[in-house]
Structures are given as structure tokens and as C-alpha cells.
Coordinates of C-alpha atoms in Angstrom, one line a residue:
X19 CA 109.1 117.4 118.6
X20 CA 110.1 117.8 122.6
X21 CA 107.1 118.8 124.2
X22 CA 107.9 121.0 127.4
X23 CA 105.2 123.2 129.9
X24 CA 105.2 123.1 133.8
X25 CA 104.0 119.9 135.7
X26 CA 100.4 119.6 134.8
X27 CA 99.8 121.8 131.5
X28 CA 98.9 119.0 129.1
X29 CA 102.8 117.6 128.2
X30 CA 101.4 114.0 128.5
X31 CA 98.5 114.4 126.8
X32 CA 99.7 116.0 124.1
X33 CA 102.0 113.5 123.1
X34 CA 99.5 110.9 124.1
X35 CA 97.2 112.8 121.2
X36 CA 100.1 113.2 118.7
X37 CA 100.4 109.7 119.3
X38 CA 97.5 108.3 119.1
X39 CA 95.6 111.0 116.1
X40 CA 98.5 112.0 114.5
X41 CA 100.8 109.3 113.3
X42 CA 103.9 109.9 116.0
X43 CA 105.8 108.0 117.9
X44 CA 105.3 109.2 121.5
X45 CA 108.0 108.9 123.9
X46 CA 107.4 109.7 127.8
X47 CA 110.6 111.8 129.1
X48 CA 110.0 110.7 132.2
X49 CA 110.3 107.0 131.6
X50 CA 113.8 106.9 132.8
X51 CA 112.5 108.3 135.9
X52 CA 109.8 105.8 136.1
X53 CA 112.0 103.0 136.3
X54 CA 113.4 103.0 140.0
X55 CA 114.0 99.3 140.4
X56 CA 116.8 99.5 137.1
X57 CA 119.7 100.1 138.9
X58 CA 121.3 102.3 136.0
X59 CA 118.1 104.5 136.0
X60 CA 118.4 105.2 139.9
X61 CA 120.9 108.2 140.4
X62 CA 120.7 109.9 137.7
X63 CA 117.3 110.2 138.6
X64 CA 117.8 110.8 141.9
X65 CA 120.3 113.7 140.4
X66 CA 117.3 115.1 138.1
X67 CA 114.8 115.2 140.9
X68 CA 117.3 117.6 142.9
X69 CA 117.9 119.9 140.0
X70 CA 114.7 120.9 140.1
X71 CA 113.5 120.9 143.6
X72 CA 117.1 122.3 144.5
X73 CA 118.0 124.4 141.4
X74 CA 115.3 125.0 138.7
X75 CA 111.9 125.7 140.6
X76 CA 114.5 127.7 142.8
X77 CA 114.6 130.0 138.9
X78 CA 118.4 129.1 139.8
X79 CA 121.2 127.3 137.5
X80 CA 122.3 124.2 137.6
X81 CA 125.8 122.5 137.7
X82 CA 126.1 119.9 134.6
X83 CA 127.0 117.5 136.1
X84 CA 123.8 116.5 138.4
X85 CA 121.2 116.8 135.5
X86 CA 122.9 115.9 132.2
X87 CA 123.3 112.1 133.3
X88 CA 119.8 111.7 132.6
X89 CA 119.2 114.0 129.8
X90 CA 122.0 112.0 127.9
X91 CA 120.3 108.9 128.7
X92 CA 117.2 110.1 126.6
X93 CA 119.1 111.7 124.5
X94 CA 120.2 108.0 123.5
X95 CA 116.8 106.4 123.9
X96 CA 115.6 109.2 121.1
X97 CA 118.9 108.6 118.8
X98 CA 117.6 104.8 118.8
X99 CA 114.3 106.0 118.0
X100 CA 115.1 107.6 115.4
X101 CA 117.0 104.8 113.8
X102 CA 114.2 102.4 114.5
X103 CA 111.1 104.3 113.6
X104 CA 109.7 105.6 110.7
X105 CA 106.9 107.6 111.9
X106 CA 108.2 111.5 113.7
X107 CA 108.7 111.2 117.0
X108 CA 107.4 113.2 119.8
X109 CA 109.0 113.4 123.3
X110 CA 107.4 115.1 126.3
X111 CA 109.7 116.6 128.8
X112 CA 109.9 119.4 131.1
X113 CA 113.0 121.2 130.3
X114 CA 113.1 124.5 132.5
X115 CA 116.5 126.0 131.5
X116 CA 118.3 127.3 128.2
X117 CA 121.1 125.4 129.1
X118 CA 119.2 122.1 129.0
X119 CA 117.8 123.3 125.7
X120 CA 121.0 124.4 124.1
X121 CA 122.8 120.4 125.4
X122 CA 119.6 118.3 123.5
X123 CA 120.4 120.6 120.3
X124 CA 123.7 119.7 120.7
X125 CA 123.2 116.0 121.3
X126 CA 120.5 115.9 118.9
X127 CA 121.0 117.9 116.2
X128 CA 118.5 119.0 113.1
X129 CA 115.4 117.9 113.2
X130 CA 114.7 118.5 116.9
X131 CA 111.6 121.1 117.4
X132 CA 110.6 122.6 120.8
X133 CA 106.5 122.7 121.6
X134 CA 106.1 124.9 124.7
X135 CA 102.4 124.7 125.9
X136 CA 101.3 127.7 128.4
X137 CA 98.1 128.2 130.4
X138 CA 96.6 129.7 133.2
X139 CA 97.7 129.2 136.2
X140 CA 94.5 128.4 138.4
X141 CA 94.0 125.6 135.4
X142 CA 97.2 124.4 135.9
X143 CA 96.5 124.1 139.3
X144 CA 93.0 122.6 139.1
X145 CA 94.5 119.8 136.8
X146 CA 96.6 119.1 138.7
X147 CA 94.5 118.5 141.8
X148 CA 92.3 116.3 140.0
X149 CA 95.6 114.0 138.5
X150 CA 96.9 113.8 142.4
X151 CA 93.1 112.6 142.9
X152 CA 93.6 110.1 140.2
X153 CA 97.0 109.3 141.3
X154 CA 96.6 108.5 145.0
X155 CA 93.2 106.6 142.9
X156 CA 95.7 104.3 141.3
X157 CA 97.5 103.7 144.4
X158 CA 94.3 102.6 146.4
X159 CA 94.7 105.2 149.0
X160 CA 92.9 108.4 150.1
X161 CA 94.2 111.9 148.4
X162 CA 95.3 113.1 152.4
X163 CA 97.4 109.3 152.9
X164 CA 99.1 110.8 149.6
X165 CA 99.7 114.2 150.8
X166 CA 101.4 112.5 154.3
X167 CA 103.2 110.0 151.6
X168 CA 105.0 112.6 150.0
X169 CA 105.4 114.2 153.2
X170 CA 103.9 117.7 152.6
X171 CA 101.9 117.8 156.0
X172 CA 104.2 119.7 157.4
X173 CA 102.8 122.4 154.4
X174 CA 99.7 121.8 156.9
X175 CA 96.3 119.5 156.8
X176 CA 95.3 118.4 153.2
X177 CA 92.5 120.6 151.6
X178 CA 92.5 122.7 148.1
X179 CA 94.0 125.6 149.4
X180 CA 97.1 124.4 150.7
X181 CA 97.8 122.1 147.8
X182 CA 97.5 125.0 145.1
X183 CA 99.9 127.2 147.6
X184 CA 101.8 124.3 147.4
X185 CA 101.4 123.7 143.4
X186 CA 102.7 127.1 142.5
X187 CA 105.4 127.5 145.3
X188 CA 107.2 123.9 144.0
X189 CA 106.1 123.7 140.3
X190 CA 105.1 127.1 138.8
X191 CA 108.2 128.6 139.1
X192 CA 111.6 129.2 137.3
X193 CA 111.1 127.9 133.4
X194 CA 113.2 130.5 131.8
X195 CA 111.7 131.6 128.7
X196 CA 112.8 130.9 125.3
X197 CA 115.0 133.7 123.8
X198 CA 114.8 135.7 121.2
X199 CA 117.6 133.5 119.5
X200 CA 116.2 130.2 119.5
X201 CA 114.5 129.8 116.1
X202 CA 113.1 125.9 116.8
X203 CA 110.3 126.7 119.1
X204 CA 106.3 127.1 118.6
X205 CA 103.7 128.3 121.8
X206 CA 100.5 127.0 121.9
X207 CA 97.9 127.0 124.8
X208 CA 96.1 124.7 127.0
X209 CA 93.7 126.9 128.7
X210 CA 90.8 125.9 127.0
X211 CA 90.9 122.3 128.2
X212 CA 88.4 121.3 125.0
X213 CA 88.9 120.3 121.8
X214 CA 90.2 123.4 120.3
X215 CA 93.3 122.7 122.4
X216 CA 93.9 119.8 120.1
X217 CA 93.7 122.8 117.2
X218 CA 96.3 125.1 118.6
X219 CA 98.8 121.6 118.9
X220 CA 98.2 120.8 114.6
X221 CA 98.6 124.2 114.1
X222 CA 101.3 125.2 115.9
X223 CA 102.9 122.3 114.2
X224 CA 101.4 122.6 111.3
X225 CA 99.6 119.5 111.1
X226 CA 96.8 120.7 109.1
X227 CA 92.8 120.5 110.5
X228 CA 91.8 118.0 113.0
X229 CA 89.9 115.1 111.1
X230 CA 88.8 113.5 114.7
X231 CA 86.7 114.4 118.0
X232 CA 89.7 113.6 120.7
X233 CA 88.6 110.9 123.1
X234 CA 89.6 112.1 126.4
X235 CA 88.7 109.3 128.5
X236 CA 91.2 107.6 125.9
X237 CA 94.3 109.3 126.8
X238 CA 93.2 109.9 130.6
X239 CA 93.3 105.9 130.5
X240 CA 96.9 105.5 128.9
X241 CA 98.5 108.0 131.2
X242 CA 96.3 105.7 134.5
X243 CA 98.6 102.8 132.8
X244 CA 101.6 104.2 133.2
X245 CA 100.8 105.2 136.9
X246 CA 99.6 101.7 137.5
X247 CA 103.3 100.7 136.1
X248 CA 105.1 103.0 138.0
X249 CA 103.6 102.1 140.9
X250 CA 104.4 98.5 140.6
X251 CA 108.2 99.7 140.0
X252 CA 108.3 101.8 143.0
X253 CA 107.1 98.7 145.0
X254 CA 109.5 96.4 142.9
X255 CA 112.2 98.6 144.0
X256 CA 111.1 99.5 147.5
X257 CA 111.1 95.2 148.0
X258 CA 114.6 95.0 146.2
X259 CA 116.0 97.5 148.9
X260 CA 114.5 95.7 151.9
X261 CA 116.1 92.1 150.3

């Protein structure tokens, strides 16, 4: 199952959840991405990064070449997965164009089943203000050092307002729908942001009843990990670039 929604929907936790409730395998997309100090992870990262800010949230197409690099370095990382695991696997990924789509069914054959999660946009944007809270948390710096770290002060001062005009303008923007054609895909919603969310995901993949209450502070701690390791691999690789 390939998990896809905009930034800040519920990808992570949802395949946190599958893991951790429902017996799969979960495998963060994005772990190629968070690997900046492995020298063969670098560009094509560098390549992904600018199909979206340059092509995708621009609702525009892509040429090949810049993103599929990456995407056929996970699709290889889920071909060994599948060869060394014995539990389904579950991969979350933001995939914003048919194209992408149409070159992981190719590479990946039978089997592979889409799970787009939706939801409302000022929830998308309130999540995600309170995971750049917990993410400039993780870094041991203030929420406006963050803002001037990614350089977005010249979007003007740090407050709510101008992060959530921010949010939609950069993120919210250009996933092309699924079409009419494309038989492997299920929808399910994240608005709620309660335990019946967890519902919609096992039946939408037809997982039968929840037999568990969800820990949130659970998964919220798994995905703190992985910031805490990508952090120390943005630093490793910052250091390796100074040598």
C-alpha cells in the first residue's frame, strides 16, 4: 500500500499506525531524502526537492529525468522489501502527478495499492503548524529561528497568518487527481483527527474493525525519532561539507 496526501494530512502516521496496529511493514518514502550525508542519496534528492517546489506545487509537469532518480531508488528499497518481509508493506509518499503513479505501477507491478488520504484544509494547516512547532522543538531552537532557517522571512515576520498563506501557497497545491482509469486507489479522510480516522484507514483497506484505542503520543514519538535522526544527518553532512 503507497500512502499519498499533501504535506501534513496524516501520511506518516498512517503508516506509523498500519505499522504498529496492523501487522505491516512501514516504510518512510522520504528516507532517501533523509539521508543527506550518503553521497548517492544527495542529488537525486536535491532533484526531487525541485520537482516539487519548481514543477508539482507549480500544478505543472515534470521532465523524467529530475524526479525518477529517486523514485527508482525506492522503487528498489520496496522490491527488497518485498523479498525480505513477510508481513504487507506500506510506504508513505507524496506522489502529486499521474505520471509518477503510472512509473511505480510500472516498476512495481501487481500488488501495489494507492491510499489517498484528504482533509480540510485549515486542518491541514493547523497540523502542520503544530509539527513545525515540534520540529524547530527537536532542533532546540525557537519556531521564528526556524522560519529565518528556512529562509521564509522574506514571506514577512513569523506569526500564524503568514505561515498558513505560506502552507497553502507551497504545499496545498497541484496533486492531480486520480482518474477515472486507475482502478488501484481507495480515499479516506483525516479530518476528524480522532480515532475514527483510524476507521476510515481499515476500512478503506479493508482491514476489518479496529480491536485497539490508537496511542497518539505513540506514533507522535516515532515520527520525533526520525526528526531527531534527520537532524543529526543534516549536521553529519553540513560537517562533511565544511571538511
Amino acid at each position: 500500500v503507497l500512502v499519498t496526501a499533501w504535506s501534513g494530512v496524516g501520511k506518516t502516521t498512517t503508516g506509523d499506525y498500519l505499522g504498529q496496529y496492523c501487522g505491516f511493514y512501514h516504510h518512510d518514502g522520504d528516507n532517501i531524502m533523509h539521508k543527506p550525508h550518503v553521497p548517492e542519496c544527495k542529488q537525486p534528492t536535491e532533484d526531487l526537492v525541485k520537482a516539487f517546489r519548481e514543477y508539482w506545487f507549480l500544478d505543472k509537469p515534470c521532465p523524467k529525468d529530475i524526479w525518477q532518480p529517486y523514485v527508482d531508488m525506492l522503487c528498489d528499497q520496496i522490491t527488497q522489501l518485498r523479498a525480505s518481509q513477510d508481513t504487507p508493506i506500506v510506504v508513505t509518499f507524496s506522489v502529486y502527478r499521474r505520471e509518477v503513479r503510472d512509473h511505480l505501477r510500472l516498476h512495481l507491478g501487481a500488488g501495489l495499492e494507492f491510499l489517498k488520504l484528504e482533509c480540510d484544509v485549515d486542518v491541514v494547516v493547523q497540523a502542520g503548524f503544530e509539527r513545525f512547532a515540534d520540529f524547530a522543538k527537536t532542533k532546540g531552537i525557537t519556531m521564528e529561528q526556524l522560519w529565518e532557517e528556512q529562509q521564509l522571512d522574506n514571506e514577512g515576520i513569523f506569526n500564524f497568518d503568514n505561515y498558513k498563506s505560506h502552507y497553502i501557497s507551497k504545499y496545498l497545491q497541484g496533486m492531480e487527481p486520480f482518474g477515472d482509469d486507475e482502478a488501484d486507489y481507495k480515499i479516506t479522510s483525516t479530518t476528524a483527527r480522532d480515532q475514527s480516522v483510524f476507521d476510515g484507514i481499515n476500512s478503506a483497506l479493508s482491514l476489518g474493525p479496529r480491536t485497539a484505542e490508537v496511542d497518539y503520543d505513540m506514533l507522535k514519538a516515532i515520527q520525533t525519532e526520525r526528526w531527531k535522526v534527520l537532524n543529526k544527518n543534516t549536521e553529519k553532512a553540513s560537517t562533511d561539507a565544511a571538511l
